[in-house]
Short mmCIF file of C-alpha atoms and ligand atoms in Angstrom, two decimals:
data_model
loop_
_atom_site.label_atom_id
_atom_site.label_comp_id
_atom_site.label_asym_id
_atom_site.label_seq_id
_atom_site.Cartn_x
_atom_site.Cartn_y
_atom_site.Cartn_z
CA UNK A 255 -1.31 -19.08 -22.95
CA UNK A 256 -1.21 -18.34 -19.24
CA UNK A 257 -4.60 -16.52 -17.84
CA UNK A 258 -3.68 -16.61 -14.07
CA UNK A 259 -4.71 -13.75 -12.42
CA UNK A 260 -2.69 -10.50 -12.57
CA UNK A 261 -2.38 -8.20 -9.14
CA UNK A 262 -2.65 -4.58 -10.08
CA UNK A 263 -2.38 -1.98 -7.41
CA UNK A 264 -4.15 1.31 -8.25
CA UNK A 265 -2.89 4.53 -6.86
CA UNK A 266 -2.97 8.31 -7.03
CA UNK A 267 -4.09 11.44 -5.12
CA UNK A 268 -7.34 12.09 -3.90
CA UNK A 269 -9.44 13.38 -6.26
CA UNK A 270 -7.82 12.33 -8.98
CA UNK A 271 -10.77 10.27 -10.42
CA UNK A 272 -8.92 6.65 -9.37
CA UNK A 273 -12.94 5.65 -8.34
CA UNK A 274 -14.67 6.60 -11.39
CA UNK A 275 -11.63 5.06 -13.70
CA UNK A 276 -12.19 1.75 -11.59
CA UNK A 277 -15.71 1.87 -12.05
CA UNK A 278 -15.56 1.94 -15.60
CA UNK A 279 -13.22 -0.25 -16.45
CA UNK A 280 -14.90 -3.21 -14.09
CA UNK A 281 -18.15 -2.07 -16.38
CA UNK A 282 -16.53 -2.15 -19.58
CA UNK A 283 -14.58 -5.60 -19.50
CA UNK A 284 -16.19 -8.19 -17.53
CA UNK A 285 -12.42 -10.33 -16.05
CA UNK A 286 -11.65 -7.66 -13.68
CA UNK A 287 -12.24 -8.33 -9.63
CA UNK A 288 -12.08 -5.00 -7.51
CA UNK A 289 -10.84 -5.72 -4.18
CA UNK A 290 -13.48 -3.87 -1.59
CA UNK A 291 -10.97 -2.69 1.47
CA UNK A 292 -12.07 -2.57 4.97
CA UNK A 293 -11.91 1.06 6.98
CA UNK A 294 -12.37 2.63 10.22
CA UNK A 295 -13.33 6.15 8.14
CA UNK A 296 -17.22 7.19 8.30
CA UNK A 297 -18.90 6.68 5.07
CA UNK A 298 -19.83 9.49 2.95
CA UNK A 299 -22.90 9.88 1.71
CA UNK A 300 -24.20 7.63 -0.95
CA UNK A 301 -21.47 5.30 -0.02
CA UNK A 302 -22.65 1.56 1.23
CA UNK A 303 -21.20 -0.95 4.08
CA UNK A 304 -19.74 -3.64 1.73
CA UNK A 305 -20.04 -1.76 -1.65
CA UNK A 306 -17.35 1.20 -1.18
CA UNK A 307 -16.03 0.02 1.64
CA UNK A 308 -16.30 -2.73 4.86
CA UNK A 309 -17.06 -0.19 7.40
CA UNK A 310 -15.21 -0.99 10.61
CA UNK A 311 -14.56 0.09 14.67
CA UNK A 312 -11.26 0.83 15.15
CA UNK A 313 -11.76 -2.84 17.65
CA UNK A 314 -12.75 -4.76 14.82
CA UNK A 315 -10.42 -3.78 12.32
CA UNK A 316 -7.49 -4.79 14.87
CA UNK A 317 -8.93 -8.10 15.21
CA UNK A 318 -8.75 -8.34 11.31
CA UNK A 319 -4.84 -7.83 11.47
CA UNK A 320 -4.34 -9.67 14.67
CA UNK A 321 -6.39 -12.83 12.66
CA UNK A 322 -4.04 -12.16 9.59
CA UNK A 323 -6.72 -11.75 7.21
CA UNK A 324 -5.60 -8.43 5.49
CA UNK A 325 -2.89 -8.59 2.26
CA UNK A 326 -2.07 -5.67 3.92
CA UNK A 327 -3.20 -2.15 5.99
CA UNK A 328 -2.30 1.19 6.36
CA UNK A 329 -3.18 4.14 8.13
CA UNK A 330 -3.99 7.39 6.02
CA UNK A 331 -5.06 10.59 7.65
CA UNK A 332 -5.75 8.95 10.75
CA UNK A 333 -8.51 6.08 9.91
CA UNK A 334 -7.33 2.71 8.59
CA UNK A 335 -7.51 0.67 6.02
CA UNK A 336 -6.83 -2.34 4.68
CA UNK A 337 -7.29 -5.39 1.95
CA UNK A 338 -9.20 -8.88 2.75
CA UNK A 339 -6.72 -11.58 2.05
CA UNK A 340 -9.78 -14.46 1.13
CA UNK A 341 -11.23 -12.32 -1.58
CA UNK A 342 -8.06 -11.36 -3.37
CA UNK A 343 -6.65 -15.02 -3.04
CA UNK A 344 -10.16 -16.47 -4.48
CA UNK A 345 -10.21 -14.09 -7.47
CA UNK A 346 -6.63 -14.79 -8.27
CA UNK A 347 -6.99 -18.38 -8.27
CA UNK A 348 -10.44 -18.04 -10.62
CA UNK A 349 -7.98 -16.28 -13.39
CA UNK A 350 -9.47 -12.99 -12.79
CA UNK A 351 -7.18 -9.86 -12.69
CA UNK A 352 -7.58 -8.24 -9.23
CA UNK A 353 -7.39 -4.43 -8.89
CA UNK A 354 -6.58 -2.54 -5.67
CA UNK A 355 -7.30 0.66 -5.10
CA UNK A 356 -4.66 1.87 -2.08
CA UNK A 357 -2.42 3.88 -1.24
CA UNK A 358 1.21 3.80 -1.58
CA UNK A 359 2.41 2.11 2.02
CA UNK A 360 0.08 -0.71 1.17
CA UNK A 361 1.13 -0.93 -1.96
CA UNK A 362 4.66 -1.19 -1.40
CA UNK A 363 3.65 -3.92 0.81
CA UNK A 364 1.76 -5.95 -1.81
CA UNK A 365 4.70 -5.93 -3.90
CA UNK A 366 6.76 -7.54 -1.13
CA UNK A 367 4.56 -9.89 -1.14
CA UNK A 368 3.76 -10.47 -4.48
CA UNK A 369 6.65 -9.23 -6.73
CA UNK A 370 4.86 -9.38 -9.88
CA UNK A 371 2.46 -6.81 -8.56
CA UNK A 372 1.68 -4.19 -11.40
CA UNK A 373 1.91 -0.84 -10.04
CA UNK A 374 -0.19 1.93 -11.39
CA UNK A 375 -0.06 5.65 -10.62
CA UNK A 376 -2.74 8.10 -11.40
CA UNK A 377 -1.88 11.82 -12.16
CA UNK A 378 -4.12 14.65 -12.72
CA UNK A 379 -3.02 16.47 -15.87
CA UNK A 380 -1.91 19.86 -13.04
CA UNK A 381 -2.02 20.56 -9.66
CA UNK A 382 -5.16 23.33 -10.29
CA UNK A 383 -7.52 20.26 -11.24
CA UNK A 384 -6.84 18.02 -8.57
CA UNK A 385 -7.60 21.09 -6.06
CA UNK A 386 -11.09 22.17 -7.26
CA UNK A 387 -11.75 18.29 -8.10
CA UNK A 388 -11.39 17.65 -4.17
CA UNK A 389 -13.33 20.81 -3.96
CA UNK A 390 -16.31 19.87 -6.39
CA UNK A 391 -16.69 16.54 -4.68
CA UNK A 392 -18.33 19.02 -1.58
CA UNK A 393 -18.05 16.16 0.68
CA UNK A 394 -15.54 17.31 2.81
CA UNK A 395 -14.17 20.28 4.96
CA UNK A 396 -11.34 22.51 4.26
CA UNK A 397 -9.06 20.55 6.45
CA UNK A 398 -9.46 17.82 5.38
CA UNK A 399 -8.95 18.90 1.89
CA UNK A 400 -5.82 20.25 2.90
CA UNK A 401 -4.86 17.44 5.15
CA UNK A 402 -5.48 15.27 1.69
CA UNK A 403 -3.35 17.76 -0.57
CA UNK A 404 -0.27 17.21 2.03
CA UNK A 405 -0.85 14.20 1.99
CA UNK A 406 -0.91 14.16 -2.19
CA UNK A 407 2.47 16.00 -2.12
CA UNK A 408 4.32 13.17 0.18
CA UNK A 409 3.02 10.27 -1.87
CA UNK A 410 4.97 11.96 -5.05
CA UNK A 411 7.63 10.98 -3.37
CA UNK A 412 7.27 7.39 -3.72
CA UNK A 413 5.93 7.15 -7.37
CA UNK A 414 9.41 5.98 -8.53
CA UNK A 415 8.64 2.59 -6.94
CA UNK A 416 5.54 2.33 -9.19
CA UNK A 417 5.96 0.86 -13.38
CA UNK A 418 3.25 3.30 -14.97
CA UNK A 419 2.31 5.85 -14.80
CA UNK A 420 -1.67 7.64 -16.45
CA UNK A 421 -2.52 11.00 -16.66
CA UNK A 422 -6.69 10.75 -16.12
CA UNK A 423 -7.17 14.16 -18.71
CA UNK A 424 -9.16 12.57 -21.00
CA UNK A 425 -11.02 9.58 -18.40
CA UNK A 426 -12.53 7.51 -21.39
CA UNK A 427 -8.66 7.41 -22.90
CA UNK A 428 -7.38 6.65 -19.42
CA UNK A 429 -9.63 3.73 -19.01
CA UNK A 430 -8.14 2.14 -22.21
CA UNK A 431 -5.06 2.98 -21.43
CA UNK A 432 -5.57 1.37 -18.04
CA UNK A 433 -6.80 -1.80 -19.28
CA UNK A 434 -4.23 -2.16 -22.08
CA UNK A 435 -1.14 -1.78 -19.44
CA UNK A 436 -2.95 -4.57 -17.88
CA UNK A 437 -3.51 -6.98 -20.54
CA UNK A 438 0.03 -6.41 -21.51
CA UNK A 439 1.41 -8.23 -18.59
CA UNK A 440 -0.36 -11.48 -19.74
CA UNK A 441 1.91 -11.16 -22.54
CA UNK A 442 5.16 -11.09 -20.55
CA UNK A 443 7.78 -13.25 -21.45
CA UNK A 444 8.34 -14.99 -18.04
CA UNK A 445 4.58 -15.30 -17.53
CA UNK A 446 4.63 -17.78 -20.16
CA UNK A 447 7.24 -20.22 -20.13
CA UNK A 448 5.33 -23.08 -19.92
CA UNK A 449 3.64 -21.95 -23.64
CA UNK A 450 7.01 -20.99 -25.07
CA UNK A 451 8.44 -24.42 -24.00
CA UNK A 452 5.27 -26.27 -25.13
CA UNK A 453 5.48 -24.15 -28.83
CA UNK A 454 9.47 -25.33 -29.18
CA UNK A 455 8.91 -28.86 -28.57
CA UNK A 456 6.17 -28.95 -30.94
CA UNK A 457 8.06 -27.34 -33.41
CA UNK A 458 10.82 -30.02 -33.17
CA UNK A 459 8.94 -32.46 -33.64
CA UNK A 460 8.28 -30.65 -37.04
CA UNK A 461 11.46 -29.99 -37.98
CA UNK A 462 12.02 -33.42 -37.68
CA UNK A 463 9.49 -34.18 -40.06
CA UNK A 464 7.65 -36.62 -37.58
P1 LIG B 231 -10.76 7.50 0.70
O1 LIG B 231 -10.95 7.82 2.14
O2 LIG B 231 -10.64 8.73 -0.15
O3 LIG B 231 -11.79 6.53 0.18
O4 LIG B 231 -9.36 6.73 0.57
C1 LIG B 231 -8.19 7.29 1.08
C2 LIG B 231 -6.98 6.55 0.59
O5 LIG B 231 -6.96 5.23 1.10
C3 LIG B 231 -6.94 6.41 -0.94
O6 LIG B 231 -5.62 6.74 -1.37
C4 LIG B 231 -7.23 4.97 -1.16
O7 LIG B 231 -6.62 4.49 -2.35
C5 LIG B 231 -6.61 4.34 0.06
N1 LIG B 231 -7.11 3.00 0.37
C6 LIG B 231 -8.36 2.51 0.16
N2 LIG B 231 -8.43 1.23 0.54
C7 LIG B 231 -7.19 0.89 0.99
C8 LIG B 231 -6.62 -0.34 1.49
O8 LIG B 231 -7.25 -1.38 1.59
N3 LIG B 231 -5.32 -0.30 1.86
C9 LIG B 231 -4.56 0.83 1.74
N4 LIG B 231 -3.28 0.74 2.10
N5 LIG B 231 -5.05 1.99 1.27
C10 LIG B 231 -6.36 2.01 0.89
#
């Protein structure tokens, strides 16, 4: 059967719990690669130059696009960010399923470039959780909060473009259910021709009685 590498583009609102659902799914099965993204925003605290995030200048993260070595970038409430091409490429090619974790704009342009992209949306299970999640994670001001719930409501919108959809209630059911959309791709008709055509000329060769 075919193992090559699955794309898988993670997305949701902040505060939805898209970090903690990565976390544990790269923990609990060992094949998953998680793209780290470069950004221009400050760290927060706790977070680590090339373990959350590449921490850029605004300078050097335009050199990165003008050298072509981002999948892709966006900008998101005014800071950038954006996926290393080598790493994602690398992983790929090693049979490991690659997960980003980005917003919609860069994910729509992944699947431009990639068609077979899997698209994954996050949902809280209501609006009141996602709120006092952003809240509880006390790491940011009011405005920004707010800025971030805007932001939330526009990237609705787009969610029609994306093929799943998991409500994180529940996060050690969402993690399965995470993985097993996954895994399902490998099982996709046209990501196995090769097999199916291998099986049927085997078989007539049976059915021959050779
Ligand atoms: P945060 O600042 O909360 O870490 O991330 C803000 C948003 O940027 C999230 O929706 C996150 O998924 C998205 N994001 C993180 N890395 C990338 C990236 O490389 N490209 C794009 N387009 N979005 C990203």
């Amino acid at each position: 059967m075919n193992r090559k590498g699955i794309l898988v583009v993670v997305s949701g609102f902040s505060g939805v719990g898209k970090g903690t659902l990565m976390k544990l799914l790269t923990e609990r099965y060992g094949h998953y690669a998680l793209s780290i993204s470069a950004t221009t925003r400050t760290p927060r605290e706790g977070e680590v130059d090339g373990r959350e995030y590449f921490f850029k200048s605004r300078d050097e993260f335009e050199t990165l696009i003008a050298e072509d070595r981002l999948i892709e970038y966006a900008e998101y409430c005014g800071n950038y960010y954006g996926t290393p091409r080598d790493y994602v490429e690398d992983q790929m090619e090693q049979g490991r399923d690659v997960v980003l974790e980005i917003e919609i704009q860069g994910a729509l342009k992944v699947k431009q470039k990639y068609p077979e992209t899997l698209l994954l949306f996050v949902m809280p299970p209501d609006a009141e959780t996602l709120a006092s999640r952003l809240r509880g994670r006390g790491s940011e001001t009011e405005d920004v909060i707010h800025s971030r719930l805007a932001r939330a409501v526009q990237e609705a919108e787009g969610v029609e473009q994306y093929d799943y959809m998991i409500i994180n209630d529940v996060l050690d059911e969402s993690v399965e259910k995470l993985h097993y959309l996954i895994e399902s791709q490998h099982y996709k008709i046209n990501r196995n021709l090769d097999f199916i055509e291998q099986i049927r000329s085997e078989v007539r060769v049976f059915a021959k009685g050779e």
